[in-house]
Amino acid sequence: MAFITSGAAAVSGASLTARRAFTGAAVCPVPAGPAAPTAATWSMSAGGLRTFLVGGNWKCNLSKDAITSLCKELAAAPDLETDKVEVVLAPPTPYLDHTRSVLRQDFEVAAQNIWVGGPGAFTGETVAEMIKDVGCTWVILGHSERRNLPQIRETDDFIAQKTKTALSHGLKVMFCIGETLQEREEGRTLDVCVRQLHALVETIEAGDWKDVVIAYEPVWAIGTGKVATPDQVEEVHEKIRHYLAKDVNEKVAQETRILYGGSVSPGNCNELAQLPDVDGFLVGGASLKASFLEVIESFKSDLAATV
Ligand code: PEP
């Protein structure tokens, strides 16, 4: 099935080299408002200003022993140059402490959820203080499984409030957004992403964005093996950046990292990493294996594409 719904300009290897000329397609028009900088302006900071970041979301998988084994395998790779690439792994909540103790120190650890308030009578919840207490520095919020699973159904506002709570405790946030297949086919991709982001824009201050990373994860590409095409990815990322320029400010638009997530693997990461507005990945299934190291290595493709 073809998922692209527009006549987007093809992004060939040659056009990736000439990245400043890539303007994306018009499948999701940017809402009217003050003029945002041109695509050429955005591209200049790709791979330089925004340090590449690779997140691994283990979701509700692995055991304590399996985590120990995987962390041993991940330790085999050389030290990270953290000015070039950051790595953050998100184990299930019961294993946060264990993961932090067995994982190499140059990888950070994220929780996959957080309670919206402080400690108290909130059975089953985990507060920011606890996440920090076990050495974690990040939290993933707004993941499509928490937005869309009928048993969970977190709203835009609730996710924004949780993000504010996390940030106020000094945790960094991977804020996930993305459209369902139906929404894409109805031409509502940007509307949905903007609606999800707008709730956050309304809730946090401009200065908070330095600790927020956006993960654009089309729901139809998550766990399906159907990775979005490079022009689908770049088109949405570029337009998210324009939206930030319009509704927050140009500095935030330039400096906020936008990750792509959705069936990223060692086989497709290098091509996607070269896209001017892709600043890293949020990886599910492929982060459960030692070959995740190959996805981390794709930061070199990002750097090589930055002229
Ligand atoms: C995810 O869960 O955030 C994700 C992108 O999963 P996958 O890589 O398996 O598609």
Coordinates of C-alpha atoms and ligand atoms in Angstrom, one line a residue:
M1 CA 0.0 0.0 0.0
A2 CA 1.3 3.5 -0.8
F3 CA 1.0 5.9 2.0
I4 CA 2.1 9.1 0.4
T5 CA -0.9 11.2 -0.4
S6 CA 0.7 13.9 -2.4
G7 CA 2.9 14.5 -5.4
A8 CA 5.8 15.3 -3.1
A9 CA 9.1 16.0 -4.8
A10 CA 11.1 12.9 -4.8
V11 CA 14.1 12.9 -2.5
S12 CA 16.8 11.1 -4.4
G13 CA 20.3 10.6 -3.2
A14 CA 21.3 13.6 -5.4
S15 CA 18.7 15.9 -3.9
L16 CA 19.7 14.9 -0.4
T17 CA 23.2 16.1 -1.1
A18 CA 21.7 19.4 -2.2
R19 CA 19.7 19.6 1.0
R20 CA 19.3 23.3 1.2
A21 CA 17.2 23.1 -2.0
F22 CA 14.7 20.7 -0.6
T23 CA 11.4 22.4 0.2
G24 CA 9.1 19.4 0.8
A25 CA 5.6 19.1 -0.7
A26 CA 2.3 20.7 -0.1
V27 CA 0.3 17.8 1.4
C28 CA -0.1 19.6 4.7
P29 CA -0.2 23.3 4.4
V30 CA 1.3 25.4 7.2
P31 CA -1.5 27.2 9.0
A32 CA -1.7 30.9 8.1
G33 CA 0.3 33.2 10.4
P34 CA 3.5 35.3 10.5
A35 CA 6.0 34.2 7.8
A36 CA 8.4 31.5 9.0
P37 CA 11.9 31.2 7.8
T38 CA 12.5 29.4 4.6
A39 CA 13.5 25.8 4.3
A40 CA 17.0 27.0 3.3
T41 CA 17.3 28.6 6.7
W42 CA 16.3 25.5 8.6
S43 CA 18.7 23.2 6.7
M44 CA 21.8 25.1 7.7
S45 CA 21.5 24.0 11.3
A46 CA 20.9 20.3 10.6
G47 CA 23.5 18.1 12.2
G48 CA 25.3 21.0 13.8
L49 CA 23.2 23.0 16.2
R50 CA 21.0 20.1 17.0
T51 CA 22.9 17.1 18.4
F52 CA 21.6 13.8 16.9
L53 CA 19.6 11.8 19.4
V54 CA 18.6 8.1 19.3
G55 CA 16.0 6.9 21.7
G56 CA 15.1 3.3 22.2
N57 CA 11.6 2.5 23.5
W58 CA 11.5 -1.0 25.0
K59 CA 7.8 -0.6 25.7
C60 CA 6.4 -3.5 27.7
N61 CA 9.1 -6.0 26.7
L62 CA 12.2 -7.7 28.2
S63 CA 12.9 -9.3 31.6
K64 CA 15.6 -8.3 34.1
D65 CA 18.0 -11.0 32.7
A66 CA 17.3 -10.0 29.1
I67 CA 18.1 -6.3 30.0
T68 CA 21.3 -7.4 31.6
S69 CA 22.3 -9.3 28.5
L70 CA 21.3 -6.5 26.1
C71 CA 23.2 -3.9 28.1
K72 CA 26.3 -6.1 28.0
E73 CA 26.0 -6.3 24.2
L74 CA 25.5 -2.5 23.9
A75 CA 28.6 -2.0 26.1
A76 CA 30.8 -3.5 23.3
A77 CA 30.7 -0.4 21.2
P78 CA 33.2 2.5 21.7
D79 CA 32.5 5.5 23.9
L80 CA 29.9 7.9 22.6
E81 CA 31.0 11.3 21.4
T82 CA 28.1 13.0 23.2
D83 CA 28.6 16.2 21.4
K84 CA 27.7 14.3 18.2
V85 CA 25.1 11.8 19.4
E86 CA 23.0 11.2 22.5
V87 CA 21.4 7.8 23.3
V88 CA 18.5 7.3 25.6
L89 CA 16.9 4.0 26.5
A90 CA 13.4 3.6 28.0
P91 CA 12.8 0.3 29.9
P92 CA 9.5 -0.7 31.5
T93 CA 9.1 1.1 34.9
P94 CA 9.9 -1.9 37.2
Y95 CA 13.4 -2.1 35.5
L96 CA 14.3 1.6 35.5
D97 CA 16.7 1.2 38.5
H98 CA 18.2 -2.0 37.2
T99 CA 18.7 -0.7 33.7
R100 CA 20.4 2.4 35.1
S101 CA 22.8 0.2 37.1
V102 CA 23.8 -2.2 34.3
L103 CA 23.7 0.2 31.3
R104 CA 26.9 2.0 30.1
Q105 CA 27.1 5.4 31.7
D106 CA 27.2 7.4 28.4
F107 CA 23.7 6.2 27.6
E108 CA 20.8 7.9 29.5
V109 CA 17.6 6.3 30.8
A110 CA 14.0 7.4 30.2
A111 CA 10.8 6.5 31.9
Q112 CA 7.9 5.6 29.5
N113 CA 5.3 7.5 31.6
I114 CA 5.0 9.8 34.6
W115 CA 2.3 10.9 37.0
V116 CA 0.9 14.3 36.4
G117 CA 1.4 15.5 40.0
G118 CA 3.5 14.9 43.1
P119 CA 3.7 11.9 45.4
G120 CA 0.7 10.7 47.5
A121 CA -2.3 8.5 47.2
F122 CA -2.0 7.6 43.5
T123 CA -2.0 3.9 43.3
G124 CA 0.1 2.5 40.5
E125 CA 1.6 5.7 39.4
T126 CA 5.3 6.8 39.3
V127 CA 6.2 10.4 40.1
A128 CA 9.1 12.5 38.7
E129 CA 10.9 12.4 42.1
M130 CA 11.1 8.6 41.9
I131 CA 12.3 8.6 38.3
K132 CA 15.0 11.0 39.1
D133 CA 15.9 9.1 42.3
V134 CA 16.9 6.1 40.3
G135 CA 19.1 8.1 38.0
C136 CA 16.8 8.6 35.0
T137 CA 16.9 11.9 33.1
W138 CA 14.2 11.6 30.5
V139 CA 10.6 10.6 30.0
I140 CA 8.7 9.6 26.9
L141 CA 5.3 11.3 26.8
G142 CA 2.5 11.3 24.2
H143 CA 3.4 8.0 22.7
S144 CA 0.7 6.9 20.2
E145 CA 0.0 3.8 22.3
R146 CA -0.9 6.0 25.2
R147 CA -2.9 8.4 23.1
N148 CA -4.8 5.9 21.0
L149 CA -5.2 2.6 22.9
P150 CA -8.8 2.5 24.0
Q151 CA -7.9 1.4 27.5
I152 CA -5.7 4.5 28.0
R153 CA -6.7 7.3 25.7
E154 CA -4.6 10.1 27.1
T155 CA -5.8 13.5 25.9
D156 CA -3.6 16.3 24.4
D157 CA -4.1 18.4 27.6
F158 CA -3.2 15.6 30.0
I159 CA 0.0 14.9 28.0
A160 CA 0.9 18.6 28.0
Q161 CA 0.3 18.8 31.8
K162 CA 2.5 15.7 32.4
T163 CA 5.2 17.3 30.2
K164 CA 5.0 20.4 32.3
T165 CA 5.4 18.4 35.5
A166 CA 8.3 16.4 34.1
L167 CA 10.1 19.6 33.0
S168 CA 9.5 21.4 36.3
H169 CA 11.4 18.5 38.0
G170 CA 14.3 18.8 35.6
L171 CA 13.4 15.8 33.5
K172 CA 13.8 16.0 29.7
V173 CA 10.9 15.0 27.5
M174 CA 10.5 13.1 24.3
F175 CA 7.2 14.4 23.2
C176 CA 5.6 12.1 20.6
I177 CA 3.1 13.2 18.0
G178 CA 1.7 11.7 14.8
E179 CA -1.3 10.9 12.7
T180 CA -3.2 7.7 12.2
L181 CA -3.5 6.2 8.7
Q182 CA -7.0 7.4 8.4
E183 CA -6.0 11.0 9.4
R184 CA -3.2 10.9 6.8
E185 CA -5.5 9.6 4.1
E186 CA -8.0 12.4 4.9
G187 CA -5.1 14.9 4.4
R188 CA -5.1 15.9 8.1
T189 CA -1.5 15.0 9.0
L190 CA -0.4 18.5 9.8
D191 CA -3.6 19.5 11.5
V192 CA -3.2 16.5 13.9
C193 CA 0.4 17.2 14.6
V194 CA -0.2 20.9 15.2
R195 CA -3.2 20.1 17.5
Q196 CA -1.0 17.8 19.6
L197 CA 1.8 20.4 19.7
H198 CA -0.5 23.3 20.3
A199 CA -1.6 21.8 23.7
L200 CA 2.0 21.9 24.7
V201 CA 2.7 25.3 23.4
E202 CA -0.2 26.6 25.5
T203 CA 1.1 24.8 28.6
I204 CA 4.9 25.4 28.8
E205 CA 7.0 28.5 28.5
A206 CA 9.3 29.3 25.5
G207 CA 12.3 28.7 27.8
D208 CA 11.1 25.1 28.5
W209 CA 11.6 23.9 25.0
K210 CA 15.4 23.4 25.5
D211 CA 14.5 20.2 27.4
V212 CA 11.9 19.0 24.9
V213 CA 12.5 16.8 21.9
I214 CA 9.7 16.1 19.5
A215 CA 9.3 12.6 18.1
Y216 CA 7.2 12.6 14.9
E217 CA 5.8 9.1 14.8
P218 CA 3.2 8.4 12.2
V219 CA 1.0 5.8 13.9
W220 CA 0.7 3.7 10.7
A221 CA 4.5 3.2 10.7
I222 CA 4.9 2.1 14.3
G223 CA 5.6 -1.5 14.7
T224 CA 4.3 -2.3 11.2
G225 CA 7.5 -2.4 9.2
K226 CA 6.0 0.3 6.9
V227 CA 8.5 3.1 7.3
A228 CA 7.5 6.5 6.0
T229 CA 9.4 7.6 2.9
P230 CA 12.1 10.2 3.2
D231 CA 9.9 12.8 1.5
Q232 CA 7.0 12.1 3.8
V233 CA 9.3 12.4 6.8
E234 CA 11.1 15.6 5.7
E235 CA 7.8 17.2 4.7
V236 CA 6.2 16.8 8.1
H237 CA 9.4 17.7 10.1
E238 CA 10.0 20.8 8.1
K239 CA 6.4 21.9 8.7
I240 CA 6.6 21.2 12.4
R241 CA 9.6 23.5 12.5
H242 CA 7.7 26.2 10.7
Y243 CA 4.8 25.8 13.1
L244 CA 7.2 26.2 16.1
A245 CA 8.6 29.4 14.5
K246 CA 5.1 30.7 14.2
D247 CA 3.6 29.7 17.5
V248 CA 6.7 29.8 19.8
N249 CA 9.6 31.6 18.2
E250 CA 12.4 31.1 15.7
K251 CA 15.1 30.2 18.2
V252 CA 12.9 27.3 19.5
A253 CA 12.2 26.2 15.9
Q254 CA 15.9 26.2 15.1
E255 CA 17.1 24.4 18.2
T256 CA 14.4 21.9 18.9
R257 CA 15.3 18.4 17.8
I258 CA 12.7 16.5 15.8
L259 CA 13.1 12.8 15.8
Y260 CA 11.5 10.4 13.4
G261 CA 9.9 7.2 14.7
G262 CA 8.2 4.3 12.9
S263 CA 9.9 1.1 11.9
V264 CA 13.4 2.6 11.9
S265 CA 16.0 -0.2 11.5
P266 CA 19.6 -0.6 10.6
G267 CA 18.5 -1.0 7.0
N268 CA 16.7 2.4 6.6
C269 CA 18.3 4.7 9.3
N270 CA 21.2 6.0 7.2
E271 CA 19.0 7.4 4.4
L272 CA 16.6 9.0 6.9
A273 CA 19.4 10.4 9.0
Q274 CA 20.6 12.5 6.1
L275 CA 17.3 14.5 5.9
P276 CA 17.8 18.1 6.9
D277 CA 15.1 18.2 9.5
V278 CA 15.6 14.8 11.0
D279 CA 17.7 15.1 14.2
G280 CA 17.6 11.5 15.3
F281 CA 15.2 8.6 15.9
L282 CA 12.9 7.1 18.4
V283 CA 13.1 3.3 17.9
G284 CA 10.8 0.6 19.2
G285 CA 11.4 -3.0 18.0
A286 CA 14.9 -2.4 16.6
S287 CA 16.1 -1.2 20.0
L288 CA 15.6 -4.6 21.6
K289 CA 18.6 -6.0 19.8
A290 CA 22.3 -5.3 19.8
S291 CA 22.0 -4.2 16.2
F292 CA 20.5 -1.0 17.7
L293 CA 24.1 0.1 17.7
E294 CA 23.9 0.4 13.9
V295 CA 21.0 2.8 14.3
I296 CA 23.1 4.9 16.7
E297 CA 25.9 4.9 14.2
S298 CA 23.6 6.7 11.7
F299 CA 24.6 9.9 13.3
K300 CA 27.6 9.7 11.0
S301 CA 25.3 9.9 8.0
D302 CA 23.7 13.0 9.5
L303 CA 27.1 14.6 10.0
A304 CA 28.2 13.6 6.5
A305 CA 25.1 15.2 5.0
T306 CA 25.7 18.5 6.8
V307 CA 27.8 20.6 4.6
Ligands
PEP1 C1 7.8 3.4 18.8 O1 7.2 2.6 19.5 O2 8.0 4.6 19.2 C2 8.3 2.9 17.6 C3 8.7 3.8 16.7 O3 8.2 1.6 17.3 P1 8.9 0.8 16.1 O4 10.3 1.3 15.9 O5 8.9 -0.6 16.5 O6 8.0 1.1 14.9

